[in-house]
């Protein structure tokens, strides 16, 4: 049985993503404890130079093929399975990211090994998943071999950025002709009316505001504070606010001086986008809401009572 | 277009979650369930496709608490067939559930399978991708738009920062739906009751679901809370004043 720890590297527009370094740092630590190698698998086209940036890895195996030029769920799944099989691994790490989602579970089927998802901690032979919107943790035994999908921000990226000179090895792509999926294009977000990433103060609203008619109250508060309104995903899915206002995994990463969260539960996908704010104040009637694990100050006061009271004092 | 939509009940997170005496699972005694919110989106997208292009929608679920109600609600919204998979134990792993689904839909003629993108209780990977690999079908997850023309679907997948990638996918294919193009429709209880009387809820057996093993749960525990936030209490006015002073620094 192999003791290698393999990281499926993610990159976009010629740059390695943070999640890659976050996983690499942890992989290095795990592999040294196991007596195996930390191996990064890099797939793409014209990406060989990125290999040298992954100094925390003992080895980088890259696959260069025109069919891998842009992310493609089918081509990347196929290629990753081949490379992992050839290298052998105890743990295979993928990101719990849009791309990682389309690779991890398939690897588990193709390699016929179990999977542990939403992992925020790995120690020894156990991996801890953050489930139920961040309300419960579940620790699983890693066993002989498994695929782990890692939550963004769970491990420090710095550890994965340490310098070093990994062995760089090229592997050939499997047969990627006749793919059933073709990448066609990227669509960039339309510029919105505001740039929430440039604000000092964000008044952020979640499903707790119940309906669209309650938005003006939040906008008034934001206005008085000289800030802007941002929101969680369901508000955008309901079309109450535009996509450019969404904070989180599939929205924007924000780092304001003050982040006021009203009626936001604090699911991992939301936390990912705002946990680095300087001061986080959360208002949520559920005392067990995960947002309180990340906020500096919190209150269980009903937002419908509290917001007018705050506005009245400004 | 014939579309299959697997649906799943998950614990309602508004309720307090408790751990059972084994220390490894949720105490289900007082647990309230609801349909996974992303399944509402998957079903909505399927119904929109049907309204635009014709075809059928089949909702399928694994037997469990309250699942009949969820299936009847799908019928009330417009699903043509509703199917329940029986013979799996309690809390099957997602790998087993995906296997069972792949077995159960063998006799059905379909072009697309829409699952929800994820569920809050899945510990071992997302079903869309697991199913696709068991069925050797192409898959795209985190999908926010599907447009079909002939045997191909143009599919949009969300990356971070609002960037979208577009793919052309040969059908049949599996998609993990993040958001439907319209807000999921609501159906009044009276219509669900009517559907209960007028709908044939089909049952199929799970078949062989042996898969390459799953990991053992060591323990379930609540994340340390209160470690983060300093909680502010008092009258509404007191709390408001404290927050204003924090903001003003
Ligand atoms: C691939 C993927 C990407 C995602 N990307 C994002 C993303 O970018 N951003 C994002 O936010 N989510 C994202 N999500 C969704 C995420 O999982 C959660 O569903 C979402 O963050 C929940 O939003 P919420 O907190 O507003 O709603 P809920 O979880 O429903 O929380 C509402 C909260 O309001 C509180 N509340 C209710 N009434 C009141 C009141 N009167 N006063 C005070 N509090 C009240 C409740 O106690 C509850 O905690 C993503 C999911 C997936 C699968
Ligand atoms: N046990 C199950 N029964 C039916 N559908 C399921 C089941 N598990 C997962 N799904 C489907 O897959 C989606 C994503 O859930 P999951 O894969 O558990 O994250 C759900 O929204 C359902 O559409």
Short mmCIF file of N, CA and C in Angstrom, two decimals, chain A residues 82-230:
data_model
loop_
_atom_site.label_atom_id
_atom_site.label_comp_id
_atom_site.label_asym_id
_atom_site.label_seq_id
_atom_site.Cartn_x
_atom_site.Cartn_y
_atom_site.Cartn_z
N UNK A 82 -6.11 8.37 -14.08
CA UNK A 82 -4.95 7.65 -14.62
C UNK A 82 -3.68 7.95 -13.83
N UNK A 83 -3.45 9.24 -13.57
CA UNK A 83 -2.21 9.63 -12.90
C UNK A 83 -2.19 9.11 -11.46
N UNK A 84 -3.32 9.24 -10.78
CA UNK A 84 -3.36 8.78 -9.38
C UNK A 84 -3.13 7.27 -9.32
N UNK A 85 -3.75 6.54 -10.25
CA UNK A 85 -3.55 5.09 -10.28
C UNK A 85 -2.07 4.76 -10.45
N UNK A 86 -1.41 5.46 -11.36
CA UNK A 86 -0.01 5.17 -11.65
C UNK A 86 0.89 5.51 -10.46
N UNK A 87 0.57 6.59 -9.74
CA UNK A 87 1.44 7.01 -8.63
C UNK A 87 1.15 6.23 -7.35
N UNK A 88 -0.10 5.91 -7.11
CA UNK A 88 -0.50 5.25 -5.87
C UNK A 88 -0.61 6.26 -4.76
N UNK A 89 -1.68 6.16 -3.96
CA UNK A 89 -1.87 7.15 -2.90
C UNK A 89 -2.67 6.57 -1.76
N UNK A 90 -2.35 7.05 -0.56
CA UNK A 90 -3.20 6.75 0.59
C UNK A 90 -4.32 7.78 0.66
N UNK A 91 -3.94 9.03 0.46
CA UNK A 91 -4.94 10.09 0.48
C UNK A 91 -4.84 10.89 -0.83
N UNK A 92 -5.99 11.15 -1.44
CA UNK A 92 -6.04 12.03 -2.61
C UNK A 92 -6.86 13.25 -2.20
N UNK A 93 -6.27 14.43 -2.32
CA UNK A 93 -6.99 15.63 -1.92
C UNK A 93 -7.47 16.43 -3.13
N UNK A 94 -8.77 16.76 -3.11
CA UNK A 94 -9.30 17.68 -4.12
C UNK A 94 -9.94 18.84 -3.36
N UNK A 95 -10.11 19.97 -4.02
CA UNK A 95 -10.73 21.11 -3.36
C UNK A 95 -12.25 20.95 -3.35
N UNK A 96 -12.90 21.42 -2.29
CA UNK A 96 -14.35 21.55 -2.36
C UNK A 96 -14.60 22.90 -3.05
N UNK A 97 -14.41 22.87 -4.34
CA UNK A 97 -14.51 24.05 -5.19
C UNK A 97 -15.34 23.64 -6.40
N UNK A 98 -15.67 24.60 -7.23
CA UNK A 98 -16.49 24.25 -8.40
C UNK A 98 -15.79 23.19 -9.25
N UNK A 99 -14.47 23.34 -9.44
CA UNK A 99 -13.75 22.36 -10.26
C UNK A 99 -13.55 21.06 -9.50
N UNK A 100 -13.15 21.18 -8.23
CA UNK A 100 -12.90 19.98 -7.41
C UNK A 100 -14.12 19.11 -7.27
N UNK A 101 -15.29 19.76 -7.20
CA UNK A 101 -16.55 19.01 -7.10
C UNK A 101 -16.73 18.05 -8.27
N UNK A 102 -16.27 18.46 -9.43
CA UNK A 102 -16.44 17.63 -10.61
C UNK A 102 -15.33 16.60 -10.78
N UNK A 103 -14.40 16.55 -9.83
CA UNK A 103 -13.30 15.59 -9.95
C UNK A 103 -13.29 14.57 -8.81
N UNK A 104 -13.45 15.04 -7.57
CA UNK A 104 -13.28 14.18 -6.40
C UNK A 104 -14.16 12.94 -6.37
N UNK A 105 -15.50 13.10 -6.43
CA UNK A 105 -16.36 11.92 -6.30
C UNK A 105 -16.09 10.90 -7.42
N UNK A 106 -15.80 11.39 -8.62
CA UNK A 106 -15.52 10.48 -9.73
C UNK A 106 -14.24 9.68 -9.49
N UNK A 107 -13.25 10.34 -8.88
CA UNK A 107 -12.00 9.63 -8.55
C UNK A 107 -12.30 8.49 -7.60
N UNK A 108 -13.18 8.76 -6.64
CA UNK A 108 -13.49 7.72 -5.66
C UNK A 108 -14.13 6.51 -6.35
N UNK A 109 -14.98 6.76 -7.34
CA UNK A 109 -15.59 5.63 -8.07
C UNK A 109 -14.54 4.94 -8.96
N UNK A 110 -13.79 5.75 -9.70
CA UNK A 110 -12.83 5.15 -10.64
C UNK A 110 -11.71 4.39 -9.93
N UNK A 111 -11.33 4.84 -8.74
CA UNK A 111 -10.26 4.15 -8.01
C UNK A 111 -10.84 3.12 -7.04
N UNK A 112 -12.18 3.13 -6.93
CA UNK A 112 -12.86 2.20 -6.04
C UNK A 112 -12.40 2.34 -4.59
N UNK A 113 -12.32 3.59 -4.14
CA UNK A 113 -11.98 3.87 -2.74
C UNK A 113 -13.02 4.84 -2.18
N UNK A 114 -13.20 4.88 -0.86
CA UNK A 114 -14.22 5.78 -0.30
C UNK A 114 -13.84 7.25 -0.43
N UNK A 115 -14.78 8.09 -0.05
CA UNK A 115 -14.54 9.53 -0.09
C UNK A 115 -15.05 10.17 1.19
N UNK A 116 -14.36 11.20 1.64
CA UNK A 116 -14.83 12.00 2.76
C UNK A 116 -14.88 13.45 2.26
N UNK A 117 -16.06 14.07 2.40
CA UNK A 117 -16.26 15.40 1.80
C UNK A 117 -16.29 16.50 2.84
N UNK A 118 -16.15 17.74 2.39
CA UNK A 118 -16.26 18.96 3.23
C UNK A 118 -15.29 18.92 4.40
N UNK A 119 -14.05 18.52 4.16
CA UNK A 119 -13.12 18.30 5.26
C UNK A 119 -12.42 19.59 5.69
N UNK A 120 -12.44 19.82 7.01
CA UNK A 120 -11.82 21.02 7.56
C UNK A 120 -10.62 20.68 8.44
N UNK A 121 -10.44 19.38 8.76
CA UNK A 121 -9.30 18.99 9.58
C UNK A 121 -8.90 17.56 9.23
N UNK A 122 -7.59 17.33 9.13
CA UNK A 122 -7.10 15.97 8.92
C UNK A 122 -5.98 15.76 9.92
N UNK A 123 -6.10 14.72 10.72
CA UNK A 123 -5.00 14.45 11.65
C UNK A 123 -4.85 12.95 11.79
N UNK A 124 -3.64 12.49 11.69
CA UNK A 124 -3.40 11.06 11.78
C UNK A 124 -4.27 10.32 10.79
N UNK A 125 -5.12 9.46 11.30
CA UNK A 125 -5.93 8.63 10.43
C UNK A 125 -7.38 9.09 10.35
N UNK A 126 -7.63 10.33 10.73
CA UNK A 126 -9.02 10.79 10.76
C UNK A 126 -9.19 12.09 9.99
N UNK A 127 -10.37 12.23 9.38
CA UNK A 127 -10.69 13.47 8.67
C UNK A 127 -12.03 13.97 9.18
N UNK A 128 -12.12 15.28 9.45
CA UNK A 128 -13.35 15.84 10.00
C UNK A 128 -14.09 16.67 8.96
N UNK A 129 -15.35 16.30 8.75
CA UNK A 129 -16.19 17.03 7.79
C UNK A 129 -17.05 18.03 8.52
N UNK A 130 -17.25 19.19 7.89
CA UNK A 130 -18.16 20.19 8.42
C UNK A 130 -19.50 20.02 7.69
N UNK A 131 -20.51 19.47 8.40
CA UNK A 131 -21.78 19.15 7.74
C UNK A 131 -22.91 19.99 8.31
N UNK A 132 -24.11 19.79 7.78
CA UNK A 132 -25.31 20.49 8.25
C UNK A 132 -25.08 22.00 8.32
N UNK A 133 -24.62 22.55 7.24
CA UNK A 133 -24.42 23.99 7.14
C UNK A 133 -23.45 24.52 8.18
N UNK A 134 -22.51 23.67 8.60
CA UNK A 134 -21.52 24.10 9.59
C UNK A 134 -21.97 23.86 11.02
N UNK A 135 -23.15 23.24 11.21
CA UNK A 135 -23.67 23.05 12.57
C UNK A 135 -23.14 21.79 13.25
N UNK A 136 -22.63 20.84 12.50
CA UNK A 136 -22.10 19.61 13.10
C UNK A 136 -20.80 19.22 12.40
N UNK A 137 -19.89 18.64 13.20
CA UNK A 137 -18.68 18.06 12.64
C UNK A 137 -18.78 16.55 12.73
N UNK A 138 -18.30 15.86 11.72
CA UNK A 138 -18.28 14.41 11.76
C UNK A 138 -16.87 13.94 11.43
N UNK A 139 -16.31 13.15 12.36
CA UNK A 139 -14.95 12.64 12.13
C UNK A 139 -15.03 11.23 11.56
N UNK A 140 -14.35 11.01 10.44
CA UNK A 140 -14.33 9.70 9.80
C UNK A 140 -12.93 9.11 9.84
N UNK A 141 -12.86 7.78 9.90
CA UNK A 141 -11.57 7.10 9.82
C UNK A 141 -11.15 7.07 8.36
N UNK A 142 -9.92 7.48 8.08
CA UNK A 142 -9.46 7.54 6.69
C UNK A 142 -9.32 6.14 6.08
N UNK A 143 -8.95 5.18 6.90
CA UNK A 143 -8.83 3.80 6.38
C UNK A 143 -7.62 3.64 5.48
N UNK A 144 -7.65 2.61 4.63
CA UNK A 144 -6.50 2.28 3.80
C UNK A 144 -6.20 3.37 2.77
N UNK A 145 -7.25 3.89 2.20
CA UNK A 145 -7.06 4.86 1.13
C UNK A 145 -8.37 5.59 0.91
N UNK A 146 -8.30 6.89 0.71
CA UNK A 146 -9.56 7.60 0.40
C UNK A 146 -9.32 8.93 -0.28
N UNK A 147 -10.40 9.43 -0.89
CA UNK A 147 -10.39 10.75 -1.51
C UNK A 147 -10.96 11.72 -0.47
N UNK A 148 -10.32 12.85 -0.31
CA UNK A 148 -10.80 13.84 0.64
C UNK A 148 -11.05 15.15 -0.10
N UNK A 149 -12.25 15.72 0.05
CA UNK A 149 -12.44 17.05 -0.53
C UNK A 149 -12.33 18.08 0.59
N UNK A 150 -11.48 19.06 0.35
CA UNK A 150 -11.04 19.99 1.38
C UNK A 150 -11.75 21.33 1.25
N UNK A 151 -12.31 21.81 2.36
CA UNK A 151 -12.97 23.12 2.35
C UNK A 151 -11.95 24.23 2.12
N UNK A 152 -12.34 25.22 1.35
CA UNK A 152 -11.45 26.35 1.11
C UNK A 152 -11.20 27.08 2.43
N UNK A 153 -9.97 27.46 2.67
CA UNK A 153 -9.63 28.21 3.87
C UNK A 153 -9.41 27.35 5.10
N UNK A 154 -9.51 26.02 4.96
CA UNK A 154 -9.35 25.16 6.13
C UNK A 154 -7.90 25.10 6.60
N UNK A 155 -6.97 25.15 5.67
CA UNK A 155 -5.55 25.06 6.02
C UNK A 155 -4.82 26.30 5.51
N UNK A 156 -3.76 26.72 6.22
CA UNK A 156 -3.06 27.94 5.78
C UNK A 156 -2.33 27.73 4.46
N UNK A 157 -2.49 28.68 3.56
CA UNK A 157 -1.83 28.58 2.26
C UNK A 157 -0.31 28.74 2.40
N UNK A 158 0.12 29.50 3.41
CA UNK A 158 1.56 29.79 3.56
C UNK A 158 2.39 28.51 3.59
N UNK A 159 1.89 27.51 4.34
CA UNK A 159 2.64 26.25 4.46
C UNK A 159 2.86 25.60 3.10
N UNK A 160 1.94 25.84 2.17
CA UNK A 160 2.06 25.23 0.85
C UNK A 160 2.90 26.06 -0.10
N UNK A 161 3.30 27.26 0.35
CA UNK A 161 4.06 28.14 -0.53
C UNK A 161 5.55 28.08 -0.24
N UNK A 162 5.90 27.30 0.78
CA UNK A 162 7.32 27.21 1.12
C UNK A 162 8.14 26.76 -0.08
N UNK A 163 9.31 27.35 -0.17
CA UNK A 163 10.14 27.05 -1.33
C UNK A 163 10.68 25.63 -1.28
N UNK A 164 11.21 25.19 -2.38
CA UNK A 164 11.76 23.85 -2.47
C UNK A 164 11.92 23.55 -3.94
N UNK A 165 12.55 22.45 -4.23
CA UNK A 165 12.73 22.10 -5.63
C UNK A 165 12.16 20.72 -5.87
N UNK A 166 10.85 20.67 -6.14
CA UNK A 166 10.22 19.36 -6.34
C UNK A 166 10.74 18.69 -7.61
N UNK A 167 10.76 17.36 -7.60
CA UNK A 167 11.01 16.65 -8.85
C UNK A 167 9.83 16.94 -9.78
N UNK A 168 10.13 17.28 -11.00
CA UNK A 168 9.03 17.52 -11.94
C UNK A 168 9.05 16.43 -13.00
N UNK A 169 7.92 15.81 -13.18
CA UNK A 169 7.84 14.62 -14.03
C UNK A 169 6.65 14.81 -14.98
N UNK A 170 6.84 14.46 -16.23
CA UNK A 170 5.70 14.57 -17.15
C UNK A 170 5.02 13.22 -17.31
N UNK A 171 3.71 13.21 -17.29
CA UNK A 171 2.97 11.98 -17.57
C UNK A 171 2.17 12.23 -18.83
N UNK A 172 1.95 11.18 -19.62
CA UNK A 172 1.19 11.44 -20.84
C UNK A 172 -0.29 11.34 -20.56
N UNK A 173 -1.06 12.09 -21.32
CA UNK A 173 -2.51 12.11 -21.13
C UNK A 173 -3.11 10.80 -21.61
N UNK A 174 -4.18 10.37 -21.00
CA UNK A 174 -4.90 9.21 -21.55
C UNK A 174 -5.56 9.62 -22.86
N UNK A 175 -6.21 8.70 -23.54
CA UNK A 175 -6.88 9.03 -24.79
C UNK A 175 -8.03 10.00 -24.51
N UNK A 176 -7.86 11.23 -24.98
CA UNK A 176 -8.90 12.24 -24.72
C UNK A 176 -9.66 12.60 -26.00
N UNK A 177 -9.63 11.68 -26.97
CA UNK A 177 -10.42 11.93 -28.17
C UNK A 177 -11.86 11.50 -27.89
N UNK A 178 -12.77 12.07 -28.63
CA UNK A 178 -14.18 11.68 -28.49
C UNK A 178 -14.80 12.05 -27.15
N UNK A 179 -14.32 13.15 -26.56
CA UNK A 179 -14.93 13.61 -25.30
C UNK A 179 -16.38 14.02 -25.54
N UNK A 180 -17.21 13.77 -24.55
CA UNK A 180 -18.63 14.14 -24.68
C UNK A 180 -18.89 15.55 -24.16
N UNK A 181 -17.86 16.14 -23.53
CA UNK A 181 -18.02 17.51 -23.07
C UNK A 181 -17.00 18.39 -23.75
N UNK A 182 -17.47 19.53 -24.24
CA UNK A 182 -16.57 20.48 -24.87
C UNK A 182 -16.69 21.82 -24.14
N UNK A 183 -15.53 22.35 -23.73
CA UNK A 183 -15.55 23.70 -23.13
C UNK A 183 -15.75 24.68 -24.27
N UNK A 184 -16.64 25.66 -24.11
CA UNK A 184 -16.81 26.63 -25.18
C UNK A 184 -16.29 28.02 -24.81
N UNK A 185 -16.67 28.52 -23.62
CA UNK A 185 -16.17 29.85 -23.29
C UNK A 185 -16.33 30.19 -21.81
N UNK A 186 -15.64 31.25 -21.42
CA UNK A 186 -15.82 31.81 -20.08
C UNK A 186 -16.67 33.06 -20.22
N UNK A 187 -17.57 33.24 -19.27
CA UNK A 187 -18.38 34.46 -19.26
C UNK A 187 -18.04 35.23 -18.00
N UNK A 188 -17.50 36.42 -18.19
CA UNK A 188 -17.11 37.24 -17.03
C UNK A 188 -18.35 37.93 -16.46
N UNK A 189 -18.35 38.18 -15.15
CA UNK A 189 -19.53 38.84 -14.58
C UNK A 189 -19.66 40.26 -15.11
N UNK A 190 -20.90 40.69 -15.27
CA UNK A 190 -21.12 42.08 -15.69
C UNK A 190 -20.77 42.98 -14.52
N UNK A 191 -20.19 44.13 -14.82
CA UNK A 191 -19.90 45.08 -13.76
C UNK A 191 -21.22 45.51 -13.13
N UNK A 192 -21.26 45.55 -11.81
CA UNK A 192 -22.51 45.92 -11.16
C UNK A 192 -22.53 47.40 -10.85
N UNK A 193 -23.55 47.83 -10.12
CA UNK A 193 -23.63 49.23 -9.72
C UNK A 193 -22.61 49.56 -8.64
N UNK A 194 -22.24 48.54 -7.86
CA UNK A 194 -21.24 48.79 -6.81
C UNK A 194 -20.20 47.68 -6.81
N UNK A 195 -19.06 47.99 -6.20
CA UNK A 195 -18.03 46.98 -6.01
C UNK A 195 -17.98 46.68 -4.52
N UNK A 196 -18.59 45.59 -4.09
CA UNK A 196 -18.65 45.31 -2.65
C UNK A 196 -17.28 44.98 -2.07
N UNK A 197 -16.33 44.62 -2.94
CA UNK A 197 -15.00 44.29 -2.42
C UNK A 197 -14.23 45.55 -2.04
N UNK A 198 -14.74 46.72 -2.47
CA UNK A 198 -14.01 47.97 -2.19
C UNK A 198 -14.63 48.75 -1.04
N UNK A 199 -15.61 48.17 -0.33
CA UNK A 199 -16.30 48.90 0.73
C UNK A 199 -15.63 48.70 2.09
N UNK A 200 -15.69 49.74 2.92
CA UNK A 200 -15.23 49.61 4.30
C UNK A 200 -16.30 48.99 5.19
N UNK A 201 -17.55 49.27 4.86
CA UNK A 201 -18.64 48.75 5.68
C UNK A 201 -19.65 48.02 4.80
N UNK A 202 -19.95 46.78 5.17
CA UNK A 202 -20.98 46.04 4.45
C UNK A 202 -22.09 45.65 5.41
N UNK A 203 -23.31 45.95 5.00
CA UNK A 203 -24.49 45.50 5.72
C UNK A 203 -24.98 44.30 4.92
N UNK A 204 -24.73 43.09 5.44
CA UNK A 204 -24.97 41.90 4.64
C UNK A 204 -26.25 41.22 5.10
N UNK A 205 -27.10 40.86 4.16
CA UNK A 205 -28.39 40.28 4.53
C UNK A 205 -28.54 38.86 4.01
N UNK A 206 -29.21 38.03 4.81
CA UNK A 206 -29.45 36.65 4.43
C UNK A 206 -30.94 36.34 4.43
N UNK A 207 -31.24 35.07 4.33
CA UNK A 207 -32.63 34.61 4.21
C UNK A 207 -33.49 35.07 5.39
N UNK A 208 -32.82 35.39 6.51
CA UNK A 208 -33.55 35.88 7.68
C UNK A 208 -34.35 37.15 7.43
N UNK A 209 -34.09 37.88 6.35
CA UNK A 209 -34.90 39.09 6.11
C UNK A 209 -36.25 38.76 5.48
N UNK A 210 -36.46 37.49 5.21
CA UNK A 210 -37.78 36.95 4.81
C UNK A 210 -38.33 37.37 3.45
N UNK A 211 -38.38 38.65 3.16
CA UNK A 211 -38.82 38.98 1.80
C UNK A 211 -38.24 40.30 1.32
N UNK A 212 -38.42 40.50 0.04
CA UNK A 212 -37.81 41.61 -0.67
C UNK A 212 -38.22 42.96 -0.09
N UNK A 213 -39.45 43.03 0.45
CA UNK A 213 -39.96 44.30 0.97
C UNK A 213 -39.15 44.80 2.15
N UNK A 214 -38.36 43.91 2.75
CA UNK A 214 -37.56 44.33 3.90
C UNK A 214 -36.19 44.87 3.52
N UNK A 215 -35.89 44.87 2.23
CA UNK A 215 -34.58 45.37 1.79
C UNK A 215 -34.37 46.87 2.02
N UNK A 216 -35.41 47.71 1.75
CA UNK A 216 -35.18 49.16 1.92
C UNK A 216 -34.68 49.52 3.32
N UNK A 217 -35.20 48.81 4.33
CA UNK A 217 -34.76 49.04 5.70
C UNK A 217 -33.24 48.79 5.85
N UNK A 218 -32.75 47.78 5.15
CA UNK A 218 -31.33 47.44 5.22
C UNK A 218 -30.50 48.46 4.41
N UNK A 219 -31.09 48.90 3.29
CA UNK A 219 -30.40 49.90 2.46
C UNK A 219 -30.29 51.23 3.19
N UNK A 220 -31.32 51.55 3.95
CA UNK A 220 -31.30 52.78 4.72
C UNK A 220 -30.16 52.72 5.76
N UNK A 221 -30.06 51.59 6.43
CA UNK A 221 -29.00 51.42 7.42
C UNK A 221 -27.62 51.54 6.76
N UNK A 222 -27.46 50.84 5.64
CA UNK A 222 -26.17 50.89 4.94
C UNK A 222 -25.85 52.33 4.54
N UNK A 223 -26.86 53.04 4.04
CA UNK A 223 -26.67 54.42 3.61
C UNK A 223 -26.18 55.30 4.77
N UNK A 224 -26.84 55.15 5.93
CA UNK A 224 -26.45 55.97 7.08
C UNK A 224 -25.05 55.67 7.57
N UNK A 225 -24.60 54.43 7.30
CA UNK A 225 -23.25 54.04 7.74
C UNK A 225 -22.20 54.36 6.68
N UNK A 226 -22.65 54.82 5.54
CA UNK A 226 -21.71 55.06 4.44
C UNK A 226 -21.19 53.76 3.85
N UNK A 227 -21.99 52.71 3.95
CA UNK A 227 -21.58 51.41 3.39
C UNK A 227 -22.53 50.96 2.30
N UNK A 228 -22.48 49.68 1.98
CA UNK A 228 -23.34 49.12 0.95
C UNK A 228 -23.97 47.83 1.46
N UNK A 229 -25.04 47.41 0.79
CA UNK A 229 -25.68 46.15 1.13
C UNK A 229 -25.04 45.02 0.31
N UNK A 230 -24.69 43.96 1.01
CA UNK A 230 -24.25 42.74 0.33
C UNK A 230 -25.17 41.62 0.85
#
